[in-house]
Tab-separated table of C-alpha atoms and ligand atoms in Angstrom:
chain	number	residue	atom	x	y	z
A	267	MET	CA	143.879	354.627	119.009
A	268	GLU	CA	141.034	356.554	118.292
A	269	LYS	CA	138.818	355.503	115.632
A	270	LYS	CA	138.700	357.916	112.663
A	271	GLN	CA	136.993	357.679	108.878
A	272	ILE	CA	139.458	356.081	106.746
A	273	THR	CA	139.669	357.328	103.017
A	274	LYS	CA	142.749	356.704	101.899
A	275	ILE	CA	144.804	353.522	102.048
A	276	GLY	CA	148.018	351.978	101.177
A	277	VAL	CA	149.017	348.630	100.876
A	278	LEU	CA	152.715	347.029	100.404
A	279	THR	CA	154.385	343.308	100.425
A	280	SER	CA	157.138	343.292	102.941
A	281	GLY	CA	159.811	340.437	103.744
A	282	GLY	CA	160.368	337.647	101.889
A	283	ASP	CA	157.915	337.016	99.019
A	284	ALA	CA	155.143	334.143	99.368
A	285	PRO	CA	153.053	332.902	96.338
A	286	GLY	CA	149.445	334.473	96.699
A	287	MET	CA	150.602	337.907	97.931
A	288	ASN	CA	149.703	339.367	94.560
A	289	ALA	CA	146.146	337.394	95.438
A	290	ALA	CA	146.307	339.680	98.478
A	291	VAL	CA	147.031	342.892	96.691
A	292	ARG	CA	144.148	342.189	94.220
A	293	ALA	CA	141.636	341.631	97.511
A	294	VAL	CA	142.942	344.805	99.418
A	295	VAL	CA	142.631	347.035	96.173
A	296	ARG	CA	139.278	345.744	94.970
A	297	THR	CA	137.859	345.762	98.459
A	298	GLY	CA	138.984	349.409	98.924
A	299	VAL	CA	137.526	350.468	95.818
A	300	HIS	CA	134.432	348.978	96.302
A	301	TYR	CA	134.127	350.941	99.234
A	302	GLY	CA	134.813	353.718	97.766
A	303	LEU	CA	138.296	354.495	99.117
A	304	GLU	CA	141.478	355.655	97.418
A	305	VAL	CA	143.941	352.920	97.521
A	306	PHE	CA	147.726	353.186	96.800
A	307	GLY	CA	150.710	350.923	95.902
A	308	ILE	CA	153.311	351.348	98.321
A	309	MET	CA	156.595	349.637	96.198
A	310	ARG	CA	159.331	347.707	97.928
A	311	GLY	CA	157.951	347.301	101.179
A	312	TYR	CA	158.940	349.842	103.676
A	313	ASN	CA	161.523	351.339	101.477
A	314	GLY	CA	158.697	352.665	99.204
A	315	MET	CA	157.106	354.540	102.014
A	316	VAL	CA	160.726	356.183	102.760
A	317	GLU	CA	161.364	357.200	99.660
A	318	ASN	CA	158.052	358.135	98.574
A	319	ASP	CA	157.756	355.388	95.875
A	320	ILE	CA	154.200	354.975	96.015
A	321	VAL	CA	151.496	354.905	93.265
A	322	PRO	CA	147.375	355.239	92.972
A	323	MET	CA	145.996	351.760	92.001
A	324	ASN	CA	142.393	351.077	90.799
A	325	SER	CA	140.897	347.935	89.665
A	326	ARG	CA	142.546	347.550	86.392
A	327	SER	CA	146.124	347.649	88.237
A	328	VAL	CA	145.434	344.672	90.016
A	329	ALA	CA	143.694	342.591	87.008
A	330	ASN	CA	145.491	339.251	85.925
A	331	ILE	CA	147.404	339.069	88.816
A	332	ILE	CA	145.983	336.627	90.977
A	333	GLN	CA	147.681	333.695	89.390
A	334	ARG	CA	151.232	335.067	89.705
A	335	GLY	CA	153.804	334.083	92.074
A	336	GLY	CA	156.083	336.934	93.397
A	337	THR	CA	154.504	340.395	94.279
A	338	ILE	CA	153.426	343.259	91.691
A	339	LEU	CA	154.514	345.912	94.589
A	340	LYS	CA	158.011	344.199	94.970
A	341	THR	CA	159.583	343.397	98.227
A	342	ALA	CA	162.333	344.270	100.601
A	343	ARG	CA	163.374	343.901	104.133
A	344	SER	CA	163.913	347.298	104.972
A	345	LYS	CA	166.857	348.914	107.150
A	346	ASP	CA	165.503	352.728	106.621
A	347	PHE	CA	162.216	352.024	108.144
A	348	PHE	CA	163.916	350.596	111.504
A	349	SER	CA	165.683	353.920	112.442
A	350	PRO	CA	163.301	356.641	113.994
A	351	GLU	CA	164.065	359.223	111.042
A	352	GLY	CA	163.014	356.801	108.699
A	353	ARG	CA	159.888	355.906	110.254
A	354	GLN	CA	159.566	359.903	110.298
A	355	LYS	CA	159.942	360.205	106.790
A	356	ALA	CA	157.665	357.423	105.921
A	357	TYR	CA	154.969	359.426	108.096
A	358	ASP	CA	155.411	362.549	106.280
A	359	ASN	CA	155.013	361.065	102.805
A	360	LEU	CA	151.753	359.377	103.677
A	361	LYS	CA	150.541	362.266	104.948
A	362	ALA	CA	151.468	364.303	102.264
A	363	LEU	CA	149.515	361.974	100.188
A	364	GLY	CA	146.740	362.154	102.806
A	365	ILE	CA	146.956	358.097	103.358
A	366	ASN	CA	145.307	357.333	106.737
A	367	GLY	CA	145.496	353.382	107.094
A	368	LEU	CA	147.950	350.548	105.957
A	369	VAL	CA	147.756	347.013	104.916
A	370	ILE	CA	150.955	345.418	105.380
A	371	ILE	CA	151.357	342.032	103.733
A	372	GLY	CA	154.341	339.973	105.388
A	373	GLY	CA	155.754	337.933	108.403
A	374	ASP	CA	156.905	338.845	111.882
A	375	GLY	CA	160.019	341.186	110.778
A	376	SER	CA	157.316	343.343	108.658
A	377	PHE	CA	154.683	343.333	111.563
A	378	ARG	CA	157.428	344.280	114.119
A	379	GLY	CA	157.673	347.184	111.822
A	380	ALA	CA	154.085	348.220	111.558
A	381	GLN	CA	153.689	347.807	115.247
A	382	LYS	CA	156.170	350.289	116.078
A	383	PHE	CA	155.111	352.440	113.421
A	384	SER	CA	151.608	352.321	114.566
A	385	SER	CA	152.574	353.048	117.996
A	386	GLU	CA	154.576	356.074	116.947
A	387	PHE	CA	152.100	357.594	114.366
A	388	ASP	CA	148.435	358.014	114.097
A	389	ILE	CA	148.226	355.925	111.113
A	390	PRO	CA	146.464	352.627	111.854
A	391	CYS	CA	147.533	349.403	110.485
A	392	VAL	CA	146.366	345.937	109.814
A	393	GLY	CA	148.501	342.856	108.747
A	394	ILE	CA	148.031	339.849	106.601
A	395	PRO	CA	150.232	337.023	107.424
A	396	GLY	CA	152.199	336.204	104.081
A	397	THR	CA	155.220	333.922	104.618
A	398	ILE	CA	156.157	330.432	103.363
A	399	ASP	CA	157.120	329.483	106.392
A	400	LYS	CA	153.906	329.561	108.404
A	401	ASP	CA	155.602	330.216	111.644
A	402	MET	CA	153.044	332.931	112.890
A	403	ALA	CA	150.725	332.598	115.906
A	404	GLY	CA	146.907	333.316	115.638
A	405	THR	CA	146.548	332.071	112.205
A	406	ASP	CA	146.225	328.642	110.873
A	407	TYR	CA	147.497	329.554	107.210
A	408	THR	CA	150.099	332.025	106.219
A	409	ILE	CA	149.622	333.121	103.001
A	410	GLY	CA	152.472	330.975	100.515
A	411	PHE	CA	152.785	328.248	102.734
A	412	ASP	CA	150.524	325.602	101.126
A	413	THR	CA	152.184	326.219	97.348
A	414	ALA	CA	155.827	326.190	98.946
A	415	VAL	CA	155.356	322.894	100.808
A	416	ASN	CA	153.338	321.676	97.393
A	417	THR	CA	156.555	322.590	95.451
A	418	ALA	CA	158.621	320.870	98.318
A	419	VAL	CA	156.859	317.727	97.800
A	420	ASP	CA	156.677	317.588	94.055
A	421	ALA	CA	160.336	317.939	93.851
A	422	ILE	CA	160.834	315.358	96.982
A	423	ASP	CA	158.708	312.813	94.797
A	424	LYS	CA	161.291	313.301	92.185
A	425	ILE	CA	164.323	312.960	94.038
A	426	ARG	CA	162.897	309.506	95.370
A	427	ASP	CA	162.743	308.316	92.064
A	428	THR	CA	166.524	308.494	91.608
A	429	MET	CA	167.005	307.733	95.043
A	430	ASP	CA	165.447	304.666	94.914
A	431	ALA	CA	167.205	303.611	91.503
A	432	HIS	CA	170.552	303.534	93.005
A	433	ASP	CA	169.854	302.177	96.636
A	434	ARG	CA	171.097	305.919	97.997
A	435	LEU	CA	170.707	307.823	100.936
A	436	PHE	CA	169.401	311.341	100.357
A	437	ILE	CA	169.596	314.364	102.470
A	438	VAL	CA	166.914	316.832	100.850
A	439	GLU	CA	167.287	320.833	102.456
A	440	VAL	CA	163.953	322.856	102.368
A	441	MET	CA	163.381	326.768	103.302
A	442	GLY	CA	162.921	327.621	106.783
A	443	ARG	CA	165.414	329.724	108.659
A	444	ASP	CA	163.782	329.698	111.955
A	445	ALA	CA	160.828	327.378	111.494
A	446	GLY	CA	160.472	323.649	110.603
A	447	TYR	CA	156.980	323.668	109.082
A	448	ILE	CA	158.293	323.239	105.511
A	449	ALA	CA	160.386	320.134	106.232
A	450	LEU	CA	157.613	318.582	108.933
A	451	HIS	CA	154.715	318.786	106.255
A	452	SER	CA	157.179	317.907	103.142
A	453	GLY	CA	158.458	315.436	105.013
A	454	ILE	CA	155.999	313.362	106.235
A	455	ALA	CA	153.937	313.876	103.122
A	456	THR	CA	156.826	311.820	100.869
A	457	GLY	CA	157.575	309.226	103.412
A	458	ALA	CA	160.563	310.409	105.091
A	459	GLU	CA	162.552	308.301	107.155
A	460	ASN	CA	164.391	311.195	109.377
A	461	ILE	CA	163.099	314.997	109.500
A	462	LEU	CA	165.021	317.766	111.056
A	463	ILE	CA	163.777	321.153	112.250
A	464	PRO	CA	164.728	323.831	114.480
A	465	GLU	CA	162.019	323.553	116.872
A	466	SER	CA	163.518	319.916	117.670
A	467	LYS	CA	166.828	318.926	119.166
A	468	THR	CA	168.501	316.916	116.653
A	469	ASP	CA	170.135	313.218	117.905
A	470	ILE	CA	172.985	312.796	115.822
A	471	GLU	CA	173.932	309.793	117.400
A	472	ASP	CA	170.287	308.306	117.482
A	473	LEU	CA	170.361	309.288	113.739
A	474	ILE	CA	173.714	307.518	113.087
A	475	LYS	CA	172.471	304.314	114.729
A	476	SER	CA	169.290	304.023	112.934
A	477	LEU	CA	170.935	304.540	109.941
A	478	THR	CA	173.717	301.563	110.860
A	479	GLU	CA	170.754	299.819	111.579
A	480	LYS	CA	168.973	300.214	108.717
A	481	GLU	CA	172.107	299.550	106.474
A	482	LYS	CA	172.621	296.335	108.614
A	483	ARG	CA	169.140	295.221	107.299
A	484	LYS	CA	170.226	296.227	103.454
A	485	LYS	CA	167.559	299.062	103.796
A	486	LEU	CA	169.765	301.341	101.610
A	487	VAL	CA	167.368	303.876	100.446
A	488	ASN	CA	166.940	306.551	103.302
A	489	LEU	CA	165.344	310.084	102.891
A	490	ILE	CA	166.371	312.590	105.526
A	491	VAL	CA	164.420	316.086	105.091
A	492	VAL	CA	166.170	319.099	107.164
A	493	ALA	CA	165.064	322.584	107.768
A	494	GLU	CA	167.838	324.547	106.407
A	495	GLY	CA	167.511	326.548	110.111
A	496	ASP	CA	168.327	323.074	111.961
A	497	GLU	CA	170.175	323.625	114.962
A	498	PHE	CA	172.703	320.703	113.911
A	499	GLY	CA	173.258	322.594	110.188
A	500	GLY	CA	171.711	322.431	106.952
A	501	ALA	CA	172.245	319.255	104.528
A	502	ASN	CA	175.603	319.949	103.508
A	503	GLU	CA	176.860	319.921	107.443
A	504	LEU	CA	174.529	316.348	108.044
A	505	ALA	CA	176.223	315.049	104.855
A	506	LYS	CA	179.920	315.794	106.244
A	507	VAL	CA	179.012	313.805	109.664
A	508	ILE	CA	177.185	311.049	108.014
A	509	LYS	CA	180.047	310.136	105.201
A	510	GLU	CA	182.584	310.172	108.060
A	511	ARG	CA	180.574	307.940	110.361
A	512	LEU	CA	178.907	306.059	107.589
A	513	PRO	CA	181.225	305.955	104.398
A	514	SER	CA	179.551	302.789	103.031
A	515	ALA	CA	176.559	305.074	102.267
A	516	ASP	CA	175.521	306.489	99.206
A	517	THR	CA	174.804	309.965	99.934
A	518	ARG	CA	173.671	312.847	97.895
A	519	VAL	CA	172.633	316.132	98.975
A	520	CYS	CA	169.951	318.311	97.099
A	521	ILE	CA	169.090	322.001	98.468
A	522	LEU	CA	165.766	323.350	97.161
A	523	GLY	CA	166.133	326.804	97.972
A	524	HIS	CA	164.368	329.867	96.538
A	525	ILE	CA	162.487	327.395	94.001
A	526	GLN	CA	160.035	326.476	97.386
A	527	ARG	CA	159.243	330.826	97.024
A	528	GLY	CA	158.289	331.160	93.082
A	529	GLY	CA	155.543	329.772	90.799
A	530	SER	CA	151.475	329.834	90.543
A	531	PRO	CA	150.015	330.278	94.165
A	532	SER	CA	148.026	327.214	95.073
A	533	CYS	CA	143.849	327.407	95.269
A	534	GLN	CA	144.173	327.249	98.679
A	535	ASP	CA	146.845	330.133	99.162
A	536	ARG	CA	144.458	332.300	96.715
A	537	LEU	CA	141.578	331.699	98.508
A	538	VAL	CA	143.097	332.554	101.599
A	539	ALA	CA	144.811	335.364	100.175
A	540	SER	CA	141.177	336.684	99.069
A	541	HIS	CA	139.719	336.357	102.441
A	542	MET	CA	142.303	337.738	104.145
A	543	GLY	CA	142.885	340.847	101.967
A	544	TYR	CA	138.709	341.356	101.955
A	545	TYR	CA	138.769	341.410	106.150
A	546	GLY	CA	142.182	343.571	106.349
A	547	VAL	CA	140.220	346.576	104.518
A	548	GLU	CA	136.881	346.039	106.656
A	549	SER	CA	139.036	346.341	109.685
A	550	LEU	CA	140.113	349.281	108.787
A	551	MET	CA	137.067	350.488	108.007
A	552	ILE	CA	135.365	349.777	111.277
A	553	GLY	CA	138.046	350.913	113.397
A	554	ARG	CA	139.505	347.691	114.072
A	555	TYR	CA	143.039	348.757	114.043
A	556	ASN	CA	146.850	347.486	114.674
A	557	VAL	CA	145.435	343.763	114.625
A	558	MET	CA	146.997	340.567	111.891
A	559	VAL	CA	143.936	339.400	110.196
A	560	GLY	CA	144.526	335.837	110.493
A	561	MET	CA	142.245	332.401	110.015
A	562	MET	CA	141.541	329.941	112.763
A	563	ASN	CA	139.383	327.033	112.599
A	564	ASN	CA	138.239	328.360	109.502
A	565	LYS	CA	136.992	331.580	110.423
A	566	ILE	CA	138.648	334.879	110.269
A	567	HIS	CA	140.415	335.697	113.636
A	568	TYR	CA	142.292	338.595	114.844
A	569	THR	CA	145.093	338.794	116.768
A	570	PRO	CA	146.486	342.182	118.018
A	571	LEU	CA	149.998	343.082	116.412
A	572	ASP	CA	152.299	343.472	119.353
A	573	LYS	CA	150.957	339.785	120.445
A	574	ALA	CA	150.914	338.414	116.962
A	575	VAL	CA	155.185	339.742	117.000
A	576	LYS	CA	155.735	338.053	120.398
A	577	GLU	CA	154.231	334.852	120.087
A	578	ARG	CA	155.491	332.008	117.607
A	579	LYS	CA	153.761	328.833	116.596
A	580	THR	CA	154.717	326.098	117.957
A	581	ILE	CA	155.292	322.386	116.516
A	582	GLY	CA	153.464	319.530	118.570
A	583	HIS	CA	156.003	317.136	119.751
A	584	GLU	CA	153.579	313.888	118.759
A	585	TRP	CA	154.500	314.671	115.186
A	586	MET	CA	158.262	313.752	115.406
A	587	LYS	CA	156.694	310.555	117.392
A	588	ILE	CA	154.404	310.040	114.513
A	589	VAL	CA	157.253	310.461	111.941
A	590	LYS	CA	159.352	307.631	114.039
A	591	ILE	CA	156.673	305.309	113.592
A	592	LEU	CA	155.798	305.562	110.135
A	593	ALA	CA	159.378	305.462	109.216
A	594	SER	CA	160.243	302.485	110.548
B	626	LIG	O1	161.300	333.748	105.301
B	626	LIG	C1	161.079	332.987	104.577
B	626	LIG	C2	162.365	332.454	103.862
B	626	LIG	O2	162.092	332.163	102.819
B	626	LIG	C3	162.947	331.816	105.016
B	626	LIG	O3	162.497	330.221	104.788
B	626	LIG	C4	164.298	331.772	104.410
B	626	LIG	O4	165.417	331.066	105.212
B	626	LIG	C5	164.743	333.197	104.114
B	626	LIG	O5	162.900	333.541	103.779
B	626	LIG	C6	165.621	333.691	103.068
B	626	LIG	O6	165.298	334.912	102.446
B	626	LIG	P1	166.063	335.461	101.219
B	626	LIG	O7	165.642	335.300	100.343
B	626	LIG	O8	166.337	336.859	101.900
B	626	LIG	O9	167.175	334.681	101.405
């Protein structure tokens, strides 16, 4: 795409909300204003582009939001934007307002939309990774992960107290439809005996065997952290099998759910979001178009959007070995 003078930018949040999205919106708006750009907030993800729900923003519109979870722009997983007619409508609305650059804060689904849009129309896009799942290649951080995983750790610590008091086996399900980062990090940090994630095959026979051995040794307190998207199933599925095969275990299930998506963002999420928001606007201004602004080794790192949506972040299998050794 040819380099052009960016004068008016739109910012939107899309996909699942993540704590720290507001900090990123604030950074985008204030950086844009600082450099003399007009900034517009696009409501409810791509829906706002299709339905022309677009509002002018200034520095004051983003006052007092850095500490708030959710997103003041609201968010959605837009179906309309995935049709050619929807994208044409969105383009016409942006054109009418003179918006000639977009900052999209979201996950890989949101970036797929941005990539398609920028390949069809002359509006450059920049993506900022905002998802609690952390599963995006080209960045060590995604906005929201740190807060979400700390929420999970805090909850699991509390569960541990009651689990220990009753000598129980607890299965805690954390979020992650396709990604096991929240399960892996929160499980290691809370000393889980087993961690089940979609990225590694769950060997149920091995799991039952180790629980049986532990029971023989009178080790009755056991914590299993499972990602909702584990290929074997979530916590309820697992509990069914354990109750059948090991009826003597006093098994309980706790599904943490959307509590992990809410709450005030951690310091790290606010910092990362502020940084990425600033560099997102700078990228548009200097003509670095259609990239995801990530952070690798504590430095800003740019990945072309088409590459960012194709690649997945992998989990090193040495982690699973470490989990086994530390839980023995
Ligand atoms: O992508 C973030 C995420 O929280 C996933 O971990 C989870 O599977 C999904 O969103 C849930 O989405 P929804 O809130 O639309 O049910």
